Every structure is written in C-alpha cells, then in structure tokens.
Amino acid sequence: MERFTSIASHDLQEPMRTIGNMVHLIGKKYSENFDDQGKKMLDYVSTATKRMNILIKGLLDFSRIGNKRVIQKVDCNELVETIVLDFEAALKASNGKVKIDNLPVVEGNPVELRMLFQNLISNGLKFRKSDSSPVLEVLAIESETHVEFCVKDNGIGIDSKDYEKIFYIFQRLHHTEQYEGTGLGLAYCRKIVELHGGKIWIDSINGVGSSFYFTLSKSKRS
Ligand code: ADP
C-alpha cells in the first residue's frame, strides 16, 4: 500500500503540473474572450487543480513517513510547548487555551512526534464549536514501560460510527467549505504511532468534545 501510494503520487504529479500550467496559460491568454460563466468555470478548474496538488503532495508526505528512523529521547513537555507557540495566532483569534500536563520523556523520532502532536492540537482548535472558545488539554498517564497520552478538546465531537473511518487517508466528515483540510492528518498520526509500536484511538461525545489517545514507549535511557 505504501509503495503504491508513493509510486502513484509521483506519477500523478507530472500530469497535474501540465494541467496547472495549461489552466494558468489559458487564463492569461484567453480569459478576455470568456464570458462570466466561462471565467467562473476556469476558476473552478484552477481551484480544483491546486487542491489536487495539495492532496498529491500530502500522499507523498504520507508515504515518506518512517523513511528516516532516527530514534532518540524526546522531551514531550518541551515539544508540546513549542508546538503551542506556533498556534499563538489561532489561539488569540479564538480566545482559546491549551493546558499542558506534566509530560514525560519518551523514545521516538522527534520530527514524527512533532507532526503527531501538531495534527491533534491543530484539529482540536479547528473542529471547535462556533459558540465557544476552544479549550484543549494534553495529558499523560505513565505505566512502567509505556505512556498513554491524551489530547482532549471541547469541540464538535464525533459520532461513534466514525471512530475507525477518520484514521484512514482522505476520510473526512465535513466539506472543505465548512472546515478546511485534506483528510490526511489522522492517517499521519496513526502511521506515526504504529511505527513507534503504539496504538491510537478516540473517545468522543457528539457536540461535547473528543479525546484522542495514543501510547508510546517510555525512555529507557536516563
Ligand atoms: P482533516 O483535519 O484534514 O480533515 P484529519 O485526518 O485530521 O483530516 O481528520 C479527519 C476527520 O476527522 C476530519 O475531517 C473531521 O471530520 C474529524 N476530526 C478530526 N479531529 C477532530 C476533532 N478534534 N473533533 C472533531 N472532529 C474531528
């Protein structure tokens, strides 16, 4: 599946580049001869081409996760604090908050773990209820060998029938006009957690909020 994704997305890039270039040229050279409906249609093609490019790039990124398996100690407190700083503008705009528990040091790939926390936090802020500010919590429960993390939000929630579906590529529960996205974020998360030998799952109440859980190995080196 991963080889297929990698090959397919490589091969798709070439014709998409041609379509993108041609649409751009048609717009530049001939759009004066188009009536309003024609211009609108050209606009749709251009928007769809851009989205297709984003999706193909997302697929390639997905297939590349795990290529460089550098495993080291990762301080999750430090990691999550720096990620939250990147969301400062979004938090200010929505009057949101991210509470960070005392998080442990784990064994893992720092780039992938950043991507994992970043996607979950980003989703928690994005899928918020329109009438309240987002409040997120990043928690950790430690056992002797493992840590169970939880990224909890007070957002729109997910129906239990969709718990499995959302971790597959391109599976989304909303239109892009409503909430923008590619439907790849949680597929990245699942791949990253599984590469680390852990599990990821969700518990949610529709209209109340969601908790995304995942497990990682604790650092054995001190
Ligand atoms: P994207 O965010 O690009 O749509 P994801 O793979 O990250 O893709 O998520 C898949 C779908 O799962 C989302 O489109 C949304 O419907 C649902 N989802 C993900 N995170 C949340 C969340 N925190 N609250 C509610 N729904 C969510």
PDB file of C-alpha atoms and ligand atoms in Angstrom:
ATOM      1  CA  MET A   1       0.000   0.000   0.000  1.00  0.00           C
ATOM      2  CA  GLU A   2       2.787   2.423   0.927  1.00  0.00           C
ATOM      3  CA  ARG A   3       4.769   1.609  -2.241  1.00  0.00           C
ATOM      4  CA  PHE A   4       1.619   2.061  -4.267  1.00  0.00           C
ATOM      5  CA  THR A   5       0.949   5.431  -2.620  1.00  0.00           C
ATOM      6  CA  SER A   6       4.497   6.588  -3.263  1.00  0.00           C
ATOM      7  CA  ILE A   7       4.591   5.496  -6.909  1.00  0.00           C
ATOM      8  CA  ALA A   8       1.082   6.699  -7.678  1.00  0.00           C
ATOM      9  CA  SER A   9       1.641  10.131  -6.169  1.00  0.00           C
ATOM     10  CA  HIS A  10       4.945  10.543  -8.033  1.00  0.00           C
ATOM     11  CA  ASP A  11       3.301   9.625 -11.324  1.00  0.00           C
ATOM     12  CA  LEU A  12       0.307  11.859 -10.653  1.00  0.00           C
ATOM     13  CA  GLN A  13       2.465  14.916 -10.098  1.00  0.00           C
ATOM     14  CA  GLU A  14       3.596  15.147 -13.710  1.00  0.00           C
ATOM     15  CA  PRO A  15       0.187  15.388 -15.479  1.00  0.00           C
ATOM     16  CA  MET A  16      -1.112  17.636 -12.677  1.00  0.00           C
ATOM     17  CA  ARG A  17       1.760  20.029 -13.320  1.00  0.00           C
ATOM     18  CA  THR A  18       0.793  20.142 -17.010  1.00  0.00           C
ATOM     19  CA  ILE A  19      -2.886  20.774 -16.186  1.00  0.00           C
ATOM     20  CA  GLY A  20      -1.908  23.532 -13.732  1.00  0.00           C
ATOM     21  CA  ASN A  21       0.387  25.226 -16.250  1.00  0.00           C
ATOM     22  CA  MET A  22      -2.168  24.996 -19.075  1.00  0.00           C
ATOM     23  CA  VAL A  23      -5.006  26.400 -16.949  1.00  0.00           C
ATOM     24  CA  HIS A  24      -2.738  29.271 -15.987  1.00  0.00           C
ATOM     25  CA  LEU A  25      -1.849  29.939 -19.639  1.00  0.00           C
ATOM     26  CA  ILE A  26      -5.473  29.739 -20.817  1.00  0.00           C
ATOM     27  CA  GLY A  27      -6.418  32.226 -18.095  1.00  0.00           C
ATOM     28  CA  LYS A  28      -3.637  34.594 -19.106  1.00  0.00           C
ATOM     29  CA  LYS A  29      -4.080  34.387 -22.849  1.00  0.00           C
ATOM     30  CA  TYR A  30      -7.770  33.857 -23.476  1.00  0.00           C
ATOM     31  CA  SER A  31      -9.778  34.856 -20.406  1.00  0.00           C
ATOM     32  CA  GLU A  32     -10.725  38.204 -22.022  1.00  0.00           C
ATOM     33  CA  ASN A  33     -12.715  36.216 -24.588  1.00  0.00           C
ATOM     34  CA  PHE A  34     -14.581  34.306 -21.875  1.00  0.00           C
ATOM     35  CA  ASP A  35     -17.987  35.408 -20.575  1.00  0.00           C
ATOM     36  CA  ASP A  36     -18.635  35.457 -16.800  1.00  0.00           C
ATOM     37  CA  GLN A  37     -19.696  31.820 -16.711  1.00  0.00           C
ATOM     38  CA  GLY A  38     -16.585  30.775 -18.628  1.00  0.00           C
ATOM     39  CA  LYS A  39     -14.352  32.710 -16.223  1.00  0.00           C
ATOM     40  CA  LYS A  40     -16.097  31.078 -13.279  1.00  0.00           C
ATOM     41  CA  MET A  41     -15.554  27.632 -14.789  1.00  0.00           C
ATOM     42  CA  LEU A  42     -11.875  28.342 -15.348  1.00  0.00           C
ATOM     43  CA  ASP A  43     -11.659  29.446 -11.731  1.00  0.00           C
ATOM     44  CA  TYR A  44     -13.191  26.128 -10.575  1.00  0.00           C
ATOM     45  CA  VAL A  45     -10.646  24.180 -12.631  1.00  0.00           C
ATOM     46  CA  SER A  46      -7.823  26.265 -11.182  1.00  0.00           C
ATOM     47  CA  THR A  47      -9.041  25.785  -7.583  1.00  0.00           C
ATOM     48  CA  ALA A  48      -9.522  22.042  -8.101  1.00  0.00           C
ATOM     49  CA  THR A  49      -6.040  21.733  -9.621  1.00  0.00           C
ATOM     50  CA  LYS A  50      -4.470  23.489  -6.631  1.00  0.00           C
ATOM     51  CA  ARG A  51      -6.348  21.180  -4.246  1.00  0.00           C
ATOM     52  CA  MET A  52      -5.302  18.113  -6.217  1.00  0.00           C
ATOM     53  CA  ASN A  53      -1.672  19.246  -5.968  1.00  0.00           C
ATOM     54  CA  ILE A  54      -2.006  19.621  -2.187  1.00  0.00           C
ATOM     55  CA  LEU A  55      -3.566  16.136  -1.916  1.00  0.00           C
ATOM     56  CA  ILE A  56      -0.857  14.514  -4.067  1.00  0.00           C
ATOM     57  CA  LYS A  57       1.855  16.206  -2.016  1.00  0.00           C
ATOM     58  CA  GLY A  58       0.086  15.003   1.130  1.00  0.00           C
ATOM     59  CA  LEU A  59       0.102  11.437  -0.200  1.00  0.00           C
ATOM     60  CA  LEU A  60       3.818  11.665  -0.938  1.00  0.00           C
ATOM     61  CA  ASP A  61       4.486  13.008   2.563  1.00  0.00           C
ATOM     62  CA  PHE A  62       2.410  10.141   3.947  1.00  0.00           C
ATOM     63  CA  SER A  63       4.479   7.551   2.071  1.00  0.00           C
ATOM     64  CA  ARG A  64       7.714   9.186   3.261  1.00  0.00           C
ATOM     65  CA  ILE A  65       6.884   8.996   6.977  1.00  0.00           C
ATOM     66  CA  GLY A  66       9.215   6.447   8.514  1.00  0.00           C
ATOM     67  CA  ASN A  67      11.937   6.764   5.864  1.00  0.00           C
ATOM     68  CA  LYS A  68      14.424   8.191   8.324  1.00  0.00           C
ATOM     69  CA  ARG A  69      14.104   6.215  11.519  1.00  0.00           C
ATOM     70  CA  VAL A  70      16.202   8.199  13.979  1.00  0.00           C
ATOM     71  CA  ILE A  71      15.091   7.248  17.468  1.00  0.00           C
ATOM     72  CA  GLN A  72      16.132   9.365  20.397  1.00  0.00           C
ATOM     73  CA  LYS A  73      14.924  10.761  23.716  1.00  0.00           C
ATOM     74  CA  VAL A  74      12.164  13.310  23.189  1.00  0.00           C
ATOM     75  CA  ASP A  75      11.048  15.627  25.976  1.00  0.00           C
ATOM     76  CA  CYS A  76       7.310  15.901  25.293  1.00  0.00           C
ATOM     77  CA  ASN A  77       6.890  18.929  27.568  1.00  0.00           C
ATOM     78  CA  GLU A  78       9.367  20.900  25.527  1.00  0.00           C
ATOM     79  CA  LEU A  79       7.959  19.587  22.274  1.00  0.00           C
ATOM     80  CA  VAL A  80       4.322  20.439  23.020  1.00  0.00           C
ATOM     81  CA  GLU A  81       5.229  23.868  24.426  1.00  0.00           C
ATOM     82  CA  THR A  82       6.989  24.818  21.176  1.00  0.00           C
ATOM     83  CA  ILE A  83       4.094  23.490  19.091  1.00  0.00           C
ATOM     84  CA  VAL A  84       1.608  25.591  21.097  1.00  0.00           C
ATOM     85  CA  LEU A  85       3.739  28.684  20.388  1.00  0.00           C
ATOM     86  CA  ASP A  86       3.181  28.051  16.666  1.00  0.00           C
ATOM     87  CA  PHE A  87      -0.577  28.238  17.262  1.00  0.00           C
ATOM     88  CA  GLU A  88      -0.404  31.553  19.127  1.00  0.00           C
ATOM     89  CA  ALA A  89      -2.227  33.492  16.408  1.00  0.00           C
ATOM     90  CA  ALA A  90      -5.045  30.912  16.128  1.00  0.00           C
ATOM     91  CA  LEU A  91      -5.382  30.789  19.922  1.00  0.00           C
ATOM     92  CA  LYS A  92      -5.576  34.562  20.203  1.00  0.00           C
ATOM     93  CA  ALA A  93      -8.139  34.815  17.393  1.00  0.00           C
ATOM     94  CA  SER A  94     -10.412  32.204  19.015  1.00  0.00           C
ATOM     95  CA  ASN A  95      -9.679  33.118  22.632  1.00  0.00           C
ATOM     96  CA  GLY A  96      -8.522  29.530  23.032  1.00  0.00           C
ATOM     97  CA  LYS A  97      -6.329  27.741  25.555  1.00  0.00           C
ATOM     98  CA  VAL A  98      -4.085  24.671  25.576  1.00  0.00           C
ATOM     99  CA  LYS A  99      -3.353  23.235  29.019  1.00  0.00           C
ATOM    100  CA  ILE A 100      -0.256  21.063  29.181  1.00  0.00           C
ATOM    101  CA  ASP A 101       0.084  18.436  31.877  1.00  0.00           C
ATOM    102  CA  ASN A 102       3.486  17.354  33.168  1.00  0.00           C
ATOM    103  CA  LEU A 103       4.571  15.304  30.143  1.00  0.00           C
ATOM    104  CA  PRO A 104       7.353  12.702  30.246  1.00  0.00           C
ATOM    105  CA  VAL A 105      10.390  11.924  28.092  1.00  0.00           C
ATOM    106  CA  VAL A 106       9.767   9.195  25.521  1.00  0.00           C
ATOM    107  CA  GLU A 107      11.754   7.241  22.926  1.00  0.00           C
ATOM    108  CA  GLY A 108      10.883   8.315  19.423  1.00  0.00           C
ATOM    109  CA  ASN A 109      11.545  10.183  16.240  1.00  0.00           C
ATOM    110  CA  PRO A 110      11.381  13.913  17.075  1.00  0.00           C
ATOM    111  CA  VAL A 111      10.121  15.025  13.653  1.00  0.00           C
ATOM    112  CA  GLU A 112       7.336  12.445  13.576  1.00  0.00           C
ATOM    113  CA  LEU A 113       6.296  13.098  17.170  1.00  0.00           C
ATOM    114  CA  ARG A 114       6.098  16.811  16.411  1.00  0.00           C
ATOM    115  CA  MET A 115       3.830  16.029  13.461  1.00  0.00           C
ATOM    116  CA  LEU A 116       1.680  13.786  15.676  1.00  0.00           C
ATOM    117  CA  PHE A 117       1.049  16.327  18.455  1.00  0.00           C
ATOM    118  CA  GLN A 118       0.750  19.155  15.931  1.00  0.00           C
ATOM    119  CA  ASN A 119      -2.009  17.411  13.954  1.00  0.00           C
ATOM    120  CA  LEU A 120      -4.014  16.537  17.048  1.00  0.00           C
ATOM    121  CA  ILE A 121      -3.729  20.043  18.516  1.00  0.00           C
ATOM    122  CA  SER A 122      -4.500  21.645  15.165  1.00  0.00           C
ATOM    123  CA  ASN A 123      -7.644  19.500  14.796  1.00  0.00           C
ATOM    124  CA  GLY A 124      -8.739  20.323  18.340  1.00  0.00           C
ATOM    125  CA  LEU A 125      -8.591  24.023  17.501  1.00  0.00           C
ATOM    126  CA  LYS A 126     -10.120  23.636  14.035  1.00  0.00           C
ATOM    127  CA  PHE A 127     -13.139  21.467  14.907  1.00  0.00           C
ATOM    128  CA  ARG A 128     -14.357  23.772  17.639  1.00  0.00           C
ATOM    129  CA  LYS A 129     -17.936  24.754  18.320  1.00  0.00           C
ATOM    130  CA  SER A 130     -18.859  28.091  16.760  1.00  0.00           C
ATOM    131  CA  ASP A 131     -20.331  29.422  20.013  1.00  0.00           C
ATOM    132  CA  SER A 132     -17.459  28.677  22.417  1.00  0.00           C
ATOM    133  CA  SER A 133     -13.701  29.120  22.696  1.00  0.00           C
ATOM    134  CA  PRO A 134     -11.560  26.022  22.257  1.00  0.00           C
ATOM    135  CA  VAL A 135     -10.044  24.549  25.409  1.00  0.00           C
ATOM    136  CA  LEU A 136      -7.544  21.747  24.865  1.00  0.00           C
ATOM    137  CA  GLU A 137      -5.708  19.573  27.362  1.00  0.00           C
ATOM    138  CA  VAL A 138      -2.628  17.459  26.684  1.00  0.00           C
ATOM    139  CA  LEU A 139      -2.353  14.794  29.366  1.00  0.00           C
ATOM    140  CA  ALA A 140      -0.149  11.771  30.045  1.00  0.00           C
ATOM    141  CA  ILE A 141      -0.567   8.689  32.220  1.00  0.00           C
ATOM    142  CA  GLU A 142       2.631   6.724  32.791  1.00  0.00           C
ATOM    143  CA  SER A 143       2.992   2.999  33.356  1.00  0.00           C
ATOM    144  CA  GLU A 144       6.321   1.232  33.900  1.00  0.00           C
ATOM    145  CA  THR A 145       7.147   0.874  30.198  1.00  0.00           C
ATOM    146  CA  HIS A 146       4.587   2.999  28.392  1.00  0.00           C
ATOM    147  CA  VAL A 147       2.944   6.382  28.398  1.00  0.00           C
ATOM    148  CA  GLU A 148      -0.667   6.928  27.407  1.00  0.00           C
ATOM    149  CA  PHE A 149      -1.167  10.427  26.032  1.00  0.00           C
ATOM    150  CA  CYS A 150      -4.474  12.180  25.601  1.00  0.00           C
ATOM    151  CA  VAL A 151      -5.280  15.277  23.563  1.00  0.00           C
ATOM    152  CA  LYS A 152      -8.703  16.378  24.719  1.00  0.00           C
ATOM    153  CA  ASP A 153     -10.919  19.090  23.256  1.00  0.00           C
ATOM    154  CA  ASN A 154     -14.320  20.693  23.855  1.00  0.00           C
ATOM    155  CA  GLY A 155     -15.179  20.769  20.146  1.00  0.00           C
ATOM    156  CA  ILE A 156     -17.928  19.411  17.908  1.00  0.00           C
ATOM    157  CA  GLY A 157     -17.235  15.743  18.710  1.00  0.00           C
ATOM    158  CA  ILE A 158     -17.557  12.664  16.507  1.00  0.00           C
ATOM    159  CA  ASP A 159     -20.239  10.020  16.242  1.00  0.00           C
ATOM    160  CA  SER A 160     -19.031   6.573  17.378  1.00  0.00           C
ATOM    161  CA  LYS A 161     -19.825   5.069  13.960  1.00  0.00           C
ATOM    162  CA  ASP A 162     -16.996   7.215  12.508  1.00  0.00           C
ATOM    163  CA  TYR A 163     -14.301   6.356  15.100  1.00  0.00           C
ATOM    164  CA  GLU A 164     -12.463   3.941  12.736  1.00  0.00           C
ATOM    165  CA  LYS A 165     -13.036   5.771   9.485  1.00  0.00           C
ATOM    166  CA  ILE A 166     -11.309   9.040  10.420  1.00  0.00           C
ATOM    167  CA  PHE A 167      -7.884   7.357  10.736  1.00  0.00           C
ATOM    168  CA  TYR A 168      -7.869   6.355   7.025  1.00  0.00           C
ATOM    169  CA  ILE A 169      -6.444   8.607   4.291  1.00  0.00           C
ATOM    170  CA  PHE A 170      -8.808  11.163   2.764  1.00  0.00           C
ATOM    171  CA  GLN A 171     -11.661  10.309   5.131  1.00  0.00           C
ATOM    172  CA  ARG A 172     -13.376  13.489   6.279  1.00  0.00           C
ATOM    173  CA  LEU A 173     -16.737  14.087   7.922  1.00  0.00           C
ATOM    174  CA  HIS A 174     -17.173  17.652   6.639  1.00  0.00           C
ATOM    175  CA  HIS A 175     -16.912  19.587   3.400  1.00  0.00           C
ATOM    176  CA  THR A 176     -13.880  21.821   2.841  1.00  0.00           C
ATOM    177  CA  GLU A 177     -16.150  24.889   2.771  1.00  0.00           C
ATOM    178  CA  GLN A 178     -17.150  24.085   6.366  1.00  0.00           C
ATOM    179  CA  TYR A 179     -13.758  23.039   7.773  1.00  0.00           C
ATOM    180  CA  GLU A 180     -10.735  23.090   5.502  1.00  0.00           C
ATOM    181  CA  GLY A 181      -8.357  20.142   5.353  1.00  0.00           C
ATOM    182  CA  THR A 182      -7.126  17.184   3.347  1.00  0.00           C
ATOM    183  CA  GLY A 183      -8.241  14.206   5.432  1.00  0.00           C
ATOM    184  CA  LEU A 184      -4.633  13.124   5.930  1.00  0.00           C
ATOM    185  CA  GLY A 185      -3.779  14.407   9.422  1.00  0.00           C
ATOM    186  CA  LEU A 186      -5.129  11.473  11.424  1.00  0.00           C
ATOM    187  CA  ALA A 187      -3.755   8.969   8.893  1.00  0.00           C
ATOM    188  CA  TYR A 188      -0.315  10.518   9.518  1.00  0.00           C
ATOM    189  CA  CYS A 189      -0.940  10.208  13.275  1.00  0.00           C
ATOM    190  CA  ARG A 190      -1.915   6.543  13.038  1.00  0.00           C
ATOM    191  CA  LYS A 191       1.103   5.698  10.876  1.00  0.00           C
ATOM    192  CA  ILE A 192       3.474   7.531  13.239  1.00  0.00           C
ATOM    193  CA  VAL A 193       2.078   5.895  16.383  1.00  0.00           C
ATOM    194  CA  GLU A 194       2.160   2.425  14.795  1.00  0.00           C
ATOM    195  CA  LEU A 195       5.764   2.969  13.610  1.00  0.00           C
ATOM    196  CA  HIS A 196       6.557   3.662  17.267  1.00  0.00           C
ATOM    197  CA  GLY A 197       4.895   0.401  18.290  1.00  0.00           C
ATOM    198  CA  GLY A 198       1.911   2.119  19.886  1.00  0.00           C
ATOM    199  CA  LYS A 199      -1.855   2.366  19.402  1.00  0.00           C
ATOM    200  CA  ILE A 200      -4.115   5.352  18.697  1.00  0.00           C
ATOM    201  CA  TRP A 201      -7.835   5.627  19.330  1.00  0.00           C
ATOM    202  CA  ILE A 202     -10.582   8.104  20.049  1.00  0.00           C
ATOM    203  CA  ASP A 203     -13.344   8.561  22.562  1.00  0.00           C
ATOM    204  CA  SER A 204     -15.855  11.286  21.844  1.00  0.00           C
ATOM    205  CA  ILE A 205     -19.309  12.648  22.556  1.00  0.00           C
ATOM    206  CA  ASN A 206     -21.030  14.334  19.649  1.00  0.00           C
ATOM    207  CA  GLY A 207     -21.460  18.025  20.408  1.00  0.00           C
ATOM    208  CA  VAL A 208     -19.394  17.850  23.619  1.00  0.00           C
ATOM    209  CA  GLY A 209     -15.798  17.064  22.618  1.00  0.00           C
ATOM    210  CA  SER A 210     -13.228  14.449  21.704  1.00  0.00           C
ATOM    211  CA  SER A 211     -10.289  12.744  23.383  1.00  0.00           C
ATOM    212  CA  PHE A 212      -7.574  11.288  21.167  1.00  0.00           C
ATOM    213  CA  TYR A 213      -5.439   8.701  22.982  1.00  0.00           C
ATOM    214  CA  PHE A 214      -2.163   7.143  21.931  1.00  0.00           C
ATOM    215  CA  THR A 215       0.603   5.108  23.540  1.00  0.00           C
ATOM    216  CA  LEU A 216       4.380   5.495  23.214  1.00  0.00           C
ATOM    217  CA  SER A 217       7.348   3.757  24.819  1.00  0.00           C
ATOM    218  CA  LYS A 218       8.982   5.481  27.755  1.00  0.00           C
ATOM    219  CA  SER A 219      12.651   6.431  27.539  1.00  0.00           C
ATOM    220  CA  LYS A 220      14.862   3.677  28.981  1.00  0.00           C
ATOM    221  CA  ARG A 221      17.979   5.826  28.875  1.00  0.00           C
ATOM    222  CA  SER A 222      18.374   8.398  31.608  1.00  0.00           C
TER     223      SER A 222
HETATM  224  P1  ADP B   1      -8.571  16.998   8.190  1.00  0.00           P
HETATM  225  O1  ADP B   1      -8.401  17.671   9.520  1.00  0.00           O
HETATM  226  O2  ADP B   1      -7.609  17.488   7.170  1.00  0.00           O
HETATM  227  O3  ADP B   1      -9.984  16.962   7.710  1.00  0.00           O
HETATM  228  P2  ADP B   1      -7.898  14.543   9.618  1.00  0.00           P
HETATM  229  O4  ADP B   1      -7.397  13.239   9.082  1.00  0.00           O
HETATM  230  O5  ADP B   1      -7.017  15.249  10.594  1.00  0.00           O
HETATM  231  O6  ADP B   1      -8.178  15.441   8.355  1.00  0.00           O
HETATM  232  O7  ADP B   1      -9.295  14.295  10.285  1.00  0.00           O
HETATM  233  C1  ADP B   1     -10.283  13.514   9.598  1.00  0.00           C
HETATM  234  C2  ADP B   1     -11.671  13.951  10.017  1.00  0.00           C
HETATM  235  O8  ADP B   1     -11.899  13.583  11.382  1.00  0.00           O
HETATM  236  C3  ADP B   1     -11.889  15.461   9.991  1.00  0.00           C
HETATM  237  O9  ADP B   1     -12.247  15.911   8.709  1.00  0.00           O
HETATM  238  C4  ADP B   1     -13.027  15.615  10.998  1.00  0.00           C
HETATM  239  O10 ADP B   1     -14.253  15.316  10.379  1.00  0.00           O
HETATM  240  C5  ADP B   1     -12.718  14.543  12.026  1.00  0.00           C
HETATM  241  N1  ADP B   1     -11.959  15.096  13.182  1.00  0.00           N
HETATM  242  C6  ADP B   1     -10.626  15.041  13.375  1.00  0.00           C
HETATM  243  N2  ADP B   1     -10.270  15.613  14.545  1.00  0.00           N
HETATM  244  C7  ADP B   1     -11.412  16.034  15.112  1.00  0.00           C
HETATM  245  C8  ADP B   1     -11.721  16.695  16.349  1.00  0.00           C
HETATM  246  N3  ADP B   1     -10.777  17.031  17.231  1.00  0.00           N
HETATM  247  N4  ADP B   1     -13.024  16.978  16.605  1.00  0.00           N
HETATM  248  C9  ADP B   1     -13.990  16.630  15.728  1.00  0.00           C
HETATM  249  N5  ADP B   1     -13.775  16.007  14.548  1.00  0.00           N
HETATM  250  C10 ADP B   1     -12.504  15.709  14.236  1.00  0.00           C
END
